[in-house]
Coordinates of C-alpha atoms in Angstrom, one line a residue:
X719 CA 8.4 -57.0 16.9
X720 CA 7.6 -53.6 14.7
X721 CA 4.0 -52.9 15.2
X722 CA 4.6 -50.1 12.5
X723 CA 6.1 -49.7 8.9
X724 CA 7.6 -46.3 7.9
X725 CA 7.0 -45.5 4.3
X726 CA 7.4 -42.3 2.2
X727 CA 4.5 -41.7 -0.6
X728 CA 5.2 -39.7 -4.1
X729 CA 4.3 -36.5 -2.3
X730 CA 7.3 -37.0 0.7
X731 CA 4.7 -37.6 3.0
X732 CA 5.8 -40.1 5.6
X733 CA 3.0 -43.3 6.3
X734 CA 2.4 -45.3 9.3
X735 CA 0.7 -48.5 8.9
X736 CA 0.0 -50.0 12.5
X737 CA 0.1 -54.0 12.0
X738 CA -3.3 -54.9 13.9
X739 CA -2.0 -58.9 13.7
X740 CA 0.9 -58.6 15.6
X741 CA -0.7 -56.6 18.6
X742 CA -4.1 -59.1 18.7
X743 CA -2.0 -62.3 18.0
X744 CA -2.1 -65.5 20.7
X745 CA 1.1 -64.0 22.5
X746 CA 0.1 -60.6 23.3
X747 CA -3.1 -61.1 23.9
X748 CA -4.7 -61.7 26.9
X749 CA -8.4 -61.7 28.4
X750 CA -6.9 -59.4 31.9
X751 CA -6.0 -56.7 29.5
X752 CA -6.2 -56.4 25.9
X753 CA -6.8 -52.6 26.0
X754 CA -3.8 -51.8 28.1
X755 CA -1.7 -54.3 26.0
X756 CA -2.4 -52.5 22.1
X757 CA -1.8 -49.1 24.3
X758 CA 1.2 -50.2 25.9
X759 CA 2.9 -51.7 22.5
X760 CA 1.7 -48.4 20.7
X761 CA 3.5 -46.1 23.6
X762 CA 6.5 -48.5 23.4
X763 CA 6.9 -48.1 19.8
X764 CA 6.6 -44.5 19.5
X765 CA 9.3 -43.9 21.9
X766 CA 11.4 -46.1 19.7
X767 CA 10.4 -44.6 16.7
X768 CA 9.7 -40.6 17.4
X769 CA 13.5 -39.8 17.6
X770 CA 13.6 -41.8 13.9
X771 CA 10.9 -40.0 12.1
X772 CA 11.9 -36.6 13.5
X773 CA 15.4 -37.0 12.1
X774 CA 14.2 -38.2 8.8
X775 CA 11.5 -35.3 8.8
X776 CA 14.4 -32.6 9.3
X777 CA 16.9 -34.1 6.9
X778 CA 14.6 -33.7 4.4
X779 CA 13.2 -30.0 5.1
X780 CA 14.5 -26.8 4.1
X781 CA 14.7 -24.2 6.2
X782 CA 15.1 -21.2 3.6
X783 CA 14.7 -18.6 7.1
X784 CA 16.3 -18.7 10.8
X785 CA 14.3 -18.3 13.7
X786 CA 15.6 -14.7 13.8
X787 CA 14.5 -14.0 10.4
X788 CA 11.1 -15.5 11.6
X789 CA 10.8 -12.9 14.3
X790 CA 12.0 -10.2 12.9
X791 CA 9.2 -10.8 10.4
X792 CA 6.7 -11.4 12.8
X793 CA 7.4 -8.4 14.6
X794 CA 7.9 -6.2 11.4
X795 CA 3.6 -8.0 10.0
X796 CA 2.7 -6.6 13.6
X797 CA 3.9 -3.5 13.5
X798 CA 2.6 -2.9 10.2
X799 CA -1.2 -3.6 11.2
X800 CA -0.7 -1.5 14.5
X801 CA 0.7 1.4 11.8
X802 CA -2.1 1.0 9.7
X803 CA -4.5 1.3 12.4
X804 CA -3.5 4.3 13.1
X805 CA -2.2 6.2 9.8
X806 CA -5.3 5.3 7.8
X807 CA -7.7 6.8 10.1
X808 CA -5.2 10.1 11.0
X809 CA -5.1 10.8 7.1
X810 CA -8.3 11.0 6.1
X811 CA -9.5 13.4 9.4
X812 CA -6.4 15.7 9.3
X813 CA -7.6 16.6 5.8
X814 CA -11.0 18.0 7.4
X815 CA -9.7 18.7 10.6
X816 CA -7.0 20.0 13.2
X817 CA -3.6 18.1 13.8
X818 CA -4.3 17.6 17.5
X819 CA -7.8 16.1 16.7
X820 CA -6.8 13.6 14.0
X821 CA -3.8 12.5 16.3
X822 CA -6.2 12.0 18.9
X823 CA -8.6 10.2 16.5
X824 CA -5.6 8.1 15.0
X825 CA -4.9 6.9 18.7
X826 CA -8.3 6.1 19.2
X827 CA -8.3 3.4 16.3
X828 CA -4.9 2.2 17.6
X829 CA -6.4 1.5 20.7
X830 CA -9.4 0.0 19.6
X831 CA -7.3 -2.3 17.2
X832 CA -5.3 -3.6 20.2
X833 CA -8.2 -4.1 22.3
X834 CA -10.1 -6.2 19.1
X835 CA -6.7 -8.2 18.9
X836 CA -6.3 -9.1 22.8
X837 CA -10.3 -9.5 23.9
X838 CA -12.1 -12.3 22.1
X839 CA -15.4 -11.2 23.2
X840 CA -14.8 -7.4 21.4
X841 CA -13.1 -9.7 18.2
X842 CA -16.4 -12.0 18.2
X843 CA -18.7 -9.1 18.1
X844 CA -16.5 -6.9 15.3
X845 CA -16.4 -10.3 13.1
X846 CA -20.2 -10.3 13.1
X847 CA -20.5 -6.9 12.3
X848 CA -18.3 -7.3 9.5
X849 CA -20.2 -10.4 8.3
X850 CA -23.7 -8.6 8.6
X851 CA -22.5 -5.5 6.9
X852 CA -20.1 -7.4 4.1
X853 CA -16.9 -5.7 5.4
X854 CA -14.8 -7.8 3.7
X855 CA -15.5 -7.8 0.3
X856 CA -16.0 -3.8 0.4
X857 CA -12.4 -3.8 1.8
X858 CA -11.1 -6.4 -1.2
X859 CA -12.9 -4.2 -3.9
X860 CA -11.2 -1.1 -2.1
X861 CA -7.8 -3.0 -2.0
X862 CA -8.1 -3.5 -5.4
X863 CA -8.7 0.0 -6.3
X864 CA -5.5 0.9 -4.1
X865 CA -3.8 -1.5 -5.9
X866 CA -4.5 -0.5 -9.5
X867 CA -3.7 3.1 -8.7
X868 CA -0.2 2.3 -7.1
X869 CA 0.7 1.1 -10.6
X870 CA -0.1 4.7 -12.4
X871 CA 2.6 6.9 -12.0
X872 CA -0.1 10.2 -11.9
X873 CA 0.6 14.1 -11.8
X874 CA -0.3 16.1 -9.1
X875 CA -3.6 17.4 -8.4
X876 CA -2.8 21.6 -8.5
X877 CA -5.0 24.0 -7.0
X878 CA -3.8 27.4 -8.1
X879 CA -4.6 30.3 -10.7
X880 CA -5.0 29.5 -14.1
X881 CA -1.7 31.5 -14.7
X882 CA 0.1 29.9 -11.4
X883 CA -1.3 26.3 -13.1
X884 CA 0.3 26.8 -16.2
X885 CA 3.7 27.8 -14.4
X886 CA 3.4 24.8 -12.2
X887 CA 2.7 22.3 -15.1
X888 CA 5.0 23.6 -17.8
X889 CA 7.8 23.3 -14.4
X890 CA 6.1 19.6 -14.1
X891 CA 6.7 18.6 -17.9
X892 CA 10.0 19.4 -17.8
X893 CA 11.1 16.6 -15.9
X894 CA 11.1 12.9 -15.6
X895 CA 7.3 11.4 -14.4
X896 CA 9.1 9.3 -12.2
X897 CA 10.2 12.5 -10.3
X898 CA 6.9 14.7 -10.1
X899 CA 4.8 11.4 -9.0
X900 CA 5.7 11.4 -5.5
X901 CA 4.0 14.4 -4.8
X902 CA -0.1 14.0 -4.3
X903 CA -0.8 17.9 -4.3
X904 CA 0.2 20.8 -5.4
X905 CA -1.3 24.3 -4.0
X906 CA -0.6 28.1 -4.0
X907 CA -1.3 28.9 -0.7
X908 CA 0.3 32.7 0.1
X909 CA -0.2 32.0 3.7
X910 CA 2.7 29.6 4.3
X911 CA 5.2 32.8 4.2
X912 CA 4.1 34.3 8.0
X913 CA 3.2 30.8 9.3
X914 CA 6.7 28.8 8.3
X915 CA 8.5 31.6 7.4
X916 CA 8.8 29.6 4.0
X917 CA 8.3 30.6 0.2
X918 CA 7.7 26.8 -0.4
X919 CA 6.7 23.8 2.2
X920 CA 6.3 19.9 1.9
X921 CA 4.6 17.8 4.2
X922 CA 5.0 13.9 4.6
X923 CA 2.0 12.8 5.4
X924 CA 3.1 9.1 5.1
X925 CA -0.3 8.2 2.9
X926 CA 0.2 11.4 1.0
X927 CA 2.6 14.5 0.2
X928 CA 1.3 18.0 -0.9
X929 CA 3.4 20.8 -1.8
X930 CA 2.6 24.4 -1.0
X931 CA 4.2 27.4 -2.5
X932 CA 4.2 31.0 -2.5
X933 CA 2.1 32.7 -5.5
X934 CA 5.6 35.2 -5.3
X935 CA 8.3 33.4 -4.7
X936 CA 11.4 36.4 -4.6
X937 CA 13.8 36.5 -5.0
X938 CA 13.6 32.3 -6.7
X939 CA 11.0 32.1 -9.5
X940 CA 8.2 29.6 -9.2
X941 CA 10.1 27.0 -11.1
X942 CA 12.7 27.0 -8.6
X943 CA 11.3 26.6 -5.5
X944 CA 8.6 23.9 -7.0
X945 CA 12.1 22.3 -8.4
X946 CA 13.3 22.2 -4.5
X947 CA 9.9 20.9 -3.3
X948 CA 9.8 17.9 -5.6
X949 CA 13.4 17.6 -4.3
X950 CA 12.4 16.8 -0.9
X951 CA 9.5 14.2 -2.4
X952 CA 11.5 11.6 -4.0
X953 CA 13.6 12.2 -0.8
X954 CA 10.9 11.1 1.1
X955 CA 9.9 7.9 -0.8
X956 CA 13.9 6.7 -2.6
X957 CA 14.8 5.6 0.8
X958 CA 15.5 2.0 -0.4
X959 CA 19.1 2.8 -1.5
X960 CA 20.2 4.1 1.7
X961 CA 22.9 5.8 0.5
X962 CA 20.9 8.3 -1.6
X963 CA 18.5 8.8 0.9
X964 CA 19.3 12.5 3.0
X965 CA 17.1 11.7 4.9
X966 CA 13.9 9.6 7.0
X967 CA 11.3 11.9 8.1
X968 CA 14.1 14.3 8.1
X969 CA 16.2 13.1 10.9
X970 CA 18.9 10.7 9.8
X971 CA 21.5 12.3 8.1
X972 CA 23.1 9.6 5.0
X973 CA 26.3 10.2 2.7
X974 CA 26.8 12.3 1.3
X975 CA 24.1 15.3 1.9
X976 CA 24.7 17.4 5.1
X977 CA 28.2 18.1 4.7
X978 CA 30.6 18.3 2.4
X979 CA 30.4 21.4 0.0
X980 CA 27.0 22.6 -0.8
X981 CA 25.1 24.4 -3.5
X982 CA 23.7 27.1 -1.6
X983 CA 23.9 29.0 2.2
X984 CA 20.3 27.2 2.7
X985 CA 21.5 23.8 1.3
X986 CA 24.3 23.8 4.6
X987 CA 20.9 23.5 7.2
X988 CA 20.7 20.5 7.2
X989 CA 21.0 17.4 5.0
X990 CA 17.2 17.5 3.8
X991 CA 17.9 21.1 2.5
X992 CA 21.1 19.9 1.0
X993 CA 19.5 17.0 -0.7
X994 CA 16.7 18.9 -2.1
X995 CA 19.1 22.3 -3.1
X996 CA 20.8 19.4 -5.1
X997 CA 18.1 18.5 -6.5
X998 CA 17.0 21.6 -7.9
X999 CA 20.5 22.2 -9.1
X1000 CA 20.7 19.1 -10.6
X1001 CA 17.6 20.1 -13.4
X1002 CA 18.5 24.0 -13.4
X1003 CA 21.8 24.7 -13.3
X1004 CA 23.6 21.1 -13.1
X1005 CA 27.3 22.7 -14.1
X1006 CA 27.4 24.6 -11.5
X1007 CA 25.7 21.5 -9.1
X1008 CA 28.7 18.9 -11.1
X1009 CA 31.5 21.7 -10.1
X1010 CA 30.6 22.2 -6.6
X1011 CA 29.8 19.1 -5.4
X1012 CA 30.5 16.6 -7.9
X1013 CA 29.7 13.6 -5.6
X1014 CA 26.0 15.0 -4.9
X1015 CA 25.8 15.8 -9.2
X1016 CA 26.8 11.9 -9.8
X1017 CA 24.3 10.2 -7.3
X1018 CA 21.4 12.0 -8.1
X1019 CA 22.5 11.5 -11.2
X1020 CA 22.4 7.9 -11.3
X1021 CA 19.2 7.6 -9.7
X1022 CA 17.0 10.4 -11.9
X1023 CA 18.5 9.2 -15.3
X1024 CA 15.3 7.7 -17.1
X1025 CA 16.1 4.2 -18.4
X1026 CA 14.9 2.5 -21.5
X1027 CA 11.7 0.6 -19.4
X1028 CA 11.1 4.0 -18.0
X1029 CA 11.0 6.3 -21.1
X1030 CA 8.2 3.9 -21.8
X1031 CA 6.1 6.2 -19.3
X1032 CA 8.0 9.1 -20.4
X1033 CA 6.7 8.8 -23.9
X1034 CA 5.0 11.6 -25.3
X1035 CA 1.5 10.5 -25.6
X1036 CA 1.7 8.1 -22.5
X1037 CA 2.6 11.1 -20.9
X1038 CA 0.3 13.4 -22.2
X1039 CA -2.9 10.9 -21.3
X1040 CA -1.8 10.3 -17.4
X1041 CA -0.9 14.1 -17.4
X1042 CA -4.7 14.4 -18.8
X1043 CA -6.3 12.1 -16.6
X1044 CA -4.4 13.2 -13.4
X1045 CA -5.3 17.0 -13.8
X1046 CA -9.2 16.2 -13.8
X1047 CA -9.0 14.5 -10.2
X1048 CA -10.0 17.0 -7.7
X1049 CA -8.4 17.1 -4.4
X1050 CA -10.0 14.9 -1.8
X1051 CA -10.4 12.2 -4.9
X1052 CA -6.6 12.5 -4.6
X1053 CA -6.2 11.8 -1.3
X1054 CA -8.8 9.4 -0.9
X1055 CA -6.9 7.4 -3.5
X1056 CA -3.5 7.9 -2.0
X1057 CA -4.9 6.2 0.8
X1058 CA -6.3 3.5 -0.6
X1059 CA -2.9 2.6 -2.8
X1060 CA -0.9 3.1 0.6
X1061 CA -3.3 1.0 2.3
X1062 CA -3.5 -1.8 -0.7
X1063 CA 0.5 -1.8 -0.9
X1064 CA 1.0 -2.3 3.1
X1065 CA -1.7 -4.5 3.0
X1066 CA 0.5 -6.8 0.4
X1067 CA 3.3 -6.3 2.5
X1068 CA 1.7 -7.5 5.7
X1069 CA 0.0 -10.5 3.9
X1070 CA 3.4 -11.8 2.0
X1071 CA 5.4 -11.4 4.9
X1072 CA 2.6 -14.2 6.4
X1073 CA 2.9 -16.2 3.6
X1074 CA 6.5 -16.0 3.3
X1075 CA 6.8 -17.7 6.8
X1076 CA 3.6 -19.8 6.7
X1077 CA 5.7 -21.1 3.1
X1078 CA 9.1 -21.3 5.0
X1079 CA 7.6 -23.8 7.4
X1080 CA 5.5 -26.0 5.2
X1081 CA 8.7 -26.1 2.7
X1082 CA 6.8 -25.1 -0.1
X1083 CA 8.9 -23.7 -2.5
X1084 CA 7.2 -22.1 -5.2
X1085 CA 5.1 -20.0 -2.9
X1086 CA 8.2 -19.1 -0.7
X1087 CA 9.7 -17.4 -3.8
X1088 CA 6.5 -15.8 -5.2
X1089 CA 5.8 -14.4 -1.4
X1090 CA 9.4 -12.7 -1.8
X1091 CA 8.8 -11.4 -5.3
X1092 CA 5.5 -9.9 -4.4
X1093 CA 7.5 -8.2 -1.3
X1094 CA 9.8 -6.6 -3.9
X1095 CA 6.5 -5.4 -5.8
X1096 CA 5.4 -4.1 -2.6
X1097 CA 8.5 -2.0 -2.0
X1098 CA 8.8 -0.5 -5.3
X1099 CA 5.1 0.3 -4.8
X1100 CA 5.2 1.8 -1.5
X1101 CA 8.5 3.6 -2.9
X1102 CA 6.4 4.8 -5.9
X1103 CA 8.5 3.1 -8.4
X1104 CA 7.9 2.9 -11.8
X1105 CA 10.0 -0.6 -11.7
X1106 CA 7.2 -1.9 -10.1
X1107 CA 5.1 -2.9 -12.7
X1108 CA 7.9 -4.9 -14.3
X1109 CA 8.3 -7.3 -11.3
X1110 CA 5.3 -9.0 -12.8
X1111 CA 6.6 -10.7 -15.8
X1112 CA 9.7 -11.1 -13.2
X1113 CA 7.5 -13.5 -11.5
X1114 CA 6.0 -15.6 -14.4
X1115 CA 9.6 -15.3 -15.4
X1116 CA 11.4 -17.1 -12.8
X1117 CA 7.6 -19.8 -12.0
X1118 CA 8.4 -20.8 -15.9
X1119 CA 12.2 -21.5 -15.2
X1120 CA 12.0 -23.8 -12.1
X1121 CA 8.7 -25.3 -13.6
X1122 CA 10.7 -26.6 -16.7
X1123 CA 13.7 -27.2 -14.4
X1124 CA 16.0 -24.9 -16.5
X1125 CA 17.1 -23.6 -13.3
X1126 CA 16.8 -25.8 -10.0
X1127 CA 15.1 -24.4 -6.5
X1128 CA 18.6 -23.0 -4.9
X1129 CA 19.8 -20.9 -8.4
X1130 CA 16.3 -19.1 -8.1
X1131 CA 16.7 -18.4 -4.8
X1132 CA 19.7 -16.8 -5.3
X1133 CA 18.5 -14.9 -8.2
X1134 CA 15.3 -13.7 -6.4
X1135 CA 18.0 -12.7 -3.6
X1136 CA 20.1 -11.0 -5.6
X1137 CA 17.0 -9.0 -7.2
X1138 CA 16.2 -8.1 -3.9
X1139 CA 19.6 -7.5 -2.8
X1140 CA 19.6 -4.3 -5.4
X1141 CA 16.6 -3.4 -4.4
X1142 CA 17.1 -2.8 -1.2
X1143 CA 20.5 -1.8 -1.3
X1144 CA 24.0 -2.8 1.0
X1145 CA 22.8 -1.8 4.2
X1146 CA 19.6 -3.8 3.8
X1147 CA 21.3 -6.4 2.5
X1148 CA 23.6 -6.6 5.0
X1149 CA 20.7 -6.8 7.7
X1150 CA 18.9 -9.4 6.0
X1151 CA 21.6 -11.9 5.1
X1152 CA 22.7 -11.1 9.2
X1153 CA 19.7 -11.6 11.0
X1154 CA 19.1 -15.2 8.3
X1155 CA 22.6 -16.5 8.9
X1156 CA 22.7 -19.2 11.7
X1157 CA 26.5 -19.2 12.7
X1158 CA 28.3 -16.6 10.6
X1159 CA 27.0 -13.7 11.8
X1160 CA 30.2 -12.2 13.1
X1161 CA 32.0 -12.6 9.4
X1162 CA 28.5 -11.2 7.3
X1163 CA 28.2 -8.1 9.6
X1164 CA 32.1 -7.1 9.1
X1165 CA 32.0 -8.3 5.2
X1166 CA 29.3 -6.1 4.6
X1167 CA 30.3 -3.2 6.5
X1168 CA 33.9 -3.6 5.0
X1169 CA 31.9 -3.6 1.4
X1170 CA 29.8 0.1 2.3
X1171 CA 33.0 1.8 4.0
X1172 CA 35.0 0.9 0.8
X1173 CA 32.8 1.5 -2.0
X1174 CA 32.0 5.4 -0.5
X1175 CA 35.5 5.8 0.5
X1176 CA 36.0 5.1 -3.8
X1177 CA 32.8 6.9 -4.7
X1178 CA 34.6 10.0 -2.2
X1179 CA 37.9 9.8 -4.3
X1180 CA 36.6 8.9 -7.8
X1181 CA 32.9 11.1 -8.0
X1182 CA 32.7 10.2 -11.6
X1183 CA 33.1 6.8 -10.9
X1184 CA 30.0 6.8 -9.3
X1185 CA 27.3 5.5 -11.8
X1186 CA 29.6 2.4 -12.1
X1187 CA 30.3 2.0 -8.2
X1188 CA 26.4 2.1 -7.1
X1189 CA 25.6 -0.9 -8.9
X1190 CA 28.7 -2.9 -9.0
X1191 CA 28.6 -1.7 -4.5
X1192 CA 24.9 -3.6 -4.6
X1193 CA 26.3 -6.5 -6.8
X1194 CA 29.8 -6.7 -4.6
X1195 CA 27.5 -6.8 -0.9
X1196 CA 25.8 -9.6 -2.6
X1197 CA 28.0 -11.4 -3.9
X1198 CA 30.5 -11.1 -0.8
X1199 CA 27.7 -12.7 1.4
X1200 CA 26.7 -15.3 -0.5
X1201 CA 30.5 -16.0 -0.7
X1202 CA 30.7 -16.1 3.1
X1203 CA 27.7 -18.2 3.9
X1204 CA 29.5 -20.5 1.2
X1205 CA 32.1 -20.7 2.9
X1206 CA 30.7 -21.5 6.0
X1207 CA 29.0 -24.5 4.7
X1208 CA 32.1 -26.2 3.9

């Protein structure tokens, strides 16, 4: 006797209809016990039936991530709300106040935010403050501000001499926007000669970067050492493509700054000095940069070369009303707006990575793939790439093409993936398709390994080669994995 009937509704939900006849009819019911008999036939049945619809429930589900992937995404949302807790506060009191003192204050709100996560009695009383006092939709309407100015690639904010400003903005002009934007501040300050023994210094500040330079910079001119400074910027922020990064916070060393042949006596440091001596090569005297160290003249090449989508940003009178705009924004408006965008864009990240999981286990589709588009936004933003604004119509793009089934779920996948993929270059690549491969994970981490060694070995031998190589490297690393995990299915 089947007390239930399994049926699936136009939504794949699975219904259970419990037949109320058969468990009241003149055999199994009896005056002793009528309660214990429907309870006993409903335990019976589900113990016959559990296994069934658990089977049924997994054949028909799509895992797109492992369990690995899962944690590794947990632990990465974590981390970034811990970060935030701390970095947010610690930027906006080292700007009025002493290093020591904003560490100390930027512990403080770490400490605090660990405490309001672990005691429900201090998380009760901080939501109710936050509902008296509207907390939330002042930090929407501040998100959205950080957002918006994320998208604008803006000058730097200079604080020098009107002669020193015009120096510093005709140096500015000469190159690419998506080269000067990464910087947040630029200042004359004639003391960082006796305290860094320095004619120029950049600081990482994480939220934001200023630049400070000698009013007299000899034996370089102004233009030079600025040119250097802006060097070690986008150093700081292209760390996507890990091969053109010199270096994170200064400590990693990546091919192929910090050895080799270099430019200068200064440039052979260390690979941050390299990578930025380069740089400044690169814009002011490139033959000598292409003849000395061709491999270091190609890559930064490749990566500062101003395509068609942005020359858009490049264009004269684009330029000339950001350039306008930017200018008139005094210095703690700067800051206070770098803030927000690198609190808006981590924000984002931190909220897709929930949604990409949260989408992963109720097998929705549509939102899976918009939360991993919205991540490669995030990147670009937090990288302060111009590409970022393009991801947009990438979206609606990709929503129209599964909508009207001109591609199916899986080819979308795979084309968000490979998107992705040459975003976040080979190395990253070959993490992500590792830590989300259930039984390969010996064969992906050698293919992709295998794929980096040999594409710099060829950019090593062939330097001229190497605006070809990047690209088809990214496009190889993909396409290699995919090709393993497909093979592995079979």
């Amino acid at each position: 006797m089947n007390i239930y009937s399994i049926n699936k509704n136009q939504q794949n939900n699975y219904i259970f209809t419990i037949n109320v006849r058969d468990i009241i009819n003149k055999d199994n019911f009896n005056k002793d016990g009528l309660k214990n008999n429907i309870f006993s036939l409903i335990l019976d049945e589900l113990k016959n039936e559990i296994n069934f619809i658990k089977d049924k429930i997994n054949e028909n589900k799509k895992n797109y991530l492992t369990k690995e992937s899962i944690t590794a995404l947990k632990v990465l949302e974590k981390s970034i709300d811990y970060f935030q807790s701390f970095i947010i506060p610690f930027s906006i009191s080292s700007f009025f106040l002493s290093l020591p003192i904003a560490v100390a204050i930027g512990y403080a709100f770490l400490i605090f935010k660990f405490a309001n996560n672990n005691f429900n009695i201090l998380n009760k009383i901080i939501s109710k403050i936050s509902e008296k006092l509207q907390l939330n939709k002042i930090n929407n309407i501040l998100n959205k501000i950080g957002n918006l100015i994320s998208y604008i690639p803006l000058y730097p904010t200079i604080k020098a001499s009107i002669n020193a400003k015009n120096q510093i903005i005709k140096t500015l002009d000469k190159l690419p926007l998506k080269t000067i934007n990464k910087a947040s501040i630029i200042e004359i300050n004639n003391e960082i000669n006796d305290k860094y023994d320095a004619l120029g210094v950049t600081f990482n500040k994480i939220t934001y970067v200023p630049i400070y330079l000698h009013s007299n910079p000899h034996p370089y001119t102004l233009e030079y050492v600025l040119t250097h400074e802006l060097g070690h910027t986008n150093d700081f922020f292209n760390n996507i493509p890990l091969n053109y990064k010199s270096s994170i916070l200064g400590l990693v060393p990546k091919f192929p700054f910090g050895f080799n042949k270099f430019v200068s006596d200064y440039a052979a440091t260390k690979a941050a000095e390299d990578f930025a001596e380069s740089f400044a090569y690169y814009y002011l005297n490139p033959n000598e940069l292409k003849q000395t160290a061709p491999i270091k003249y190609y890559i930064i090449h490749f990566y500062n070369k101003t395509n068609f989508l942005e020359k858009i940003f490049d264009n004269k009178y684009i330029r000339e009303i950001i350039k306008k705009i930017s200018l008139l924004i005094p210095e703690p408006i700067r800051i206070i707006l770098n803030i927000l965008s690198f609190k808006s864009t981590t924000s984002s990240m931190k909220e897709n990575i929930s949604k990409l999981v949260k989408s992963n286990n109720e097998n929705d589709f549509k939102s899976y793939i918009n939360a991993k588009l919205n991540l490669l936004t995030t990147l670009l933003l937090i990288n302060k790439s111009i590409y970022s604004i393009y991801t947009i119509p990438l979206k609606y793009g990709i929503n129209k093409l599964v909508e009207k089934k001109i591609i199916n779920e899986n080819f979308a996948n795979k084309l968000v993936n490979l998107v992705l993929s040459y975003t976040i270059g080979p190395l990253g690549t070959t993490i992500a398709y590792f830590l989300n491969s259930k039984n390969n994970k010996k064969e992906i981490a050698l293919t992709g390994i295998a794929n980096i060694i040999i594409f710099n070995l060829l950019k090593f031998l062939f330097p001229y080669l190497i605006p070809i190589l990047i690209p088809l490297e990214k496009l190889s690393t993909f396409a290699s994995l995919e090709l393993v995990n497909k093979l592995n299915k079979k």
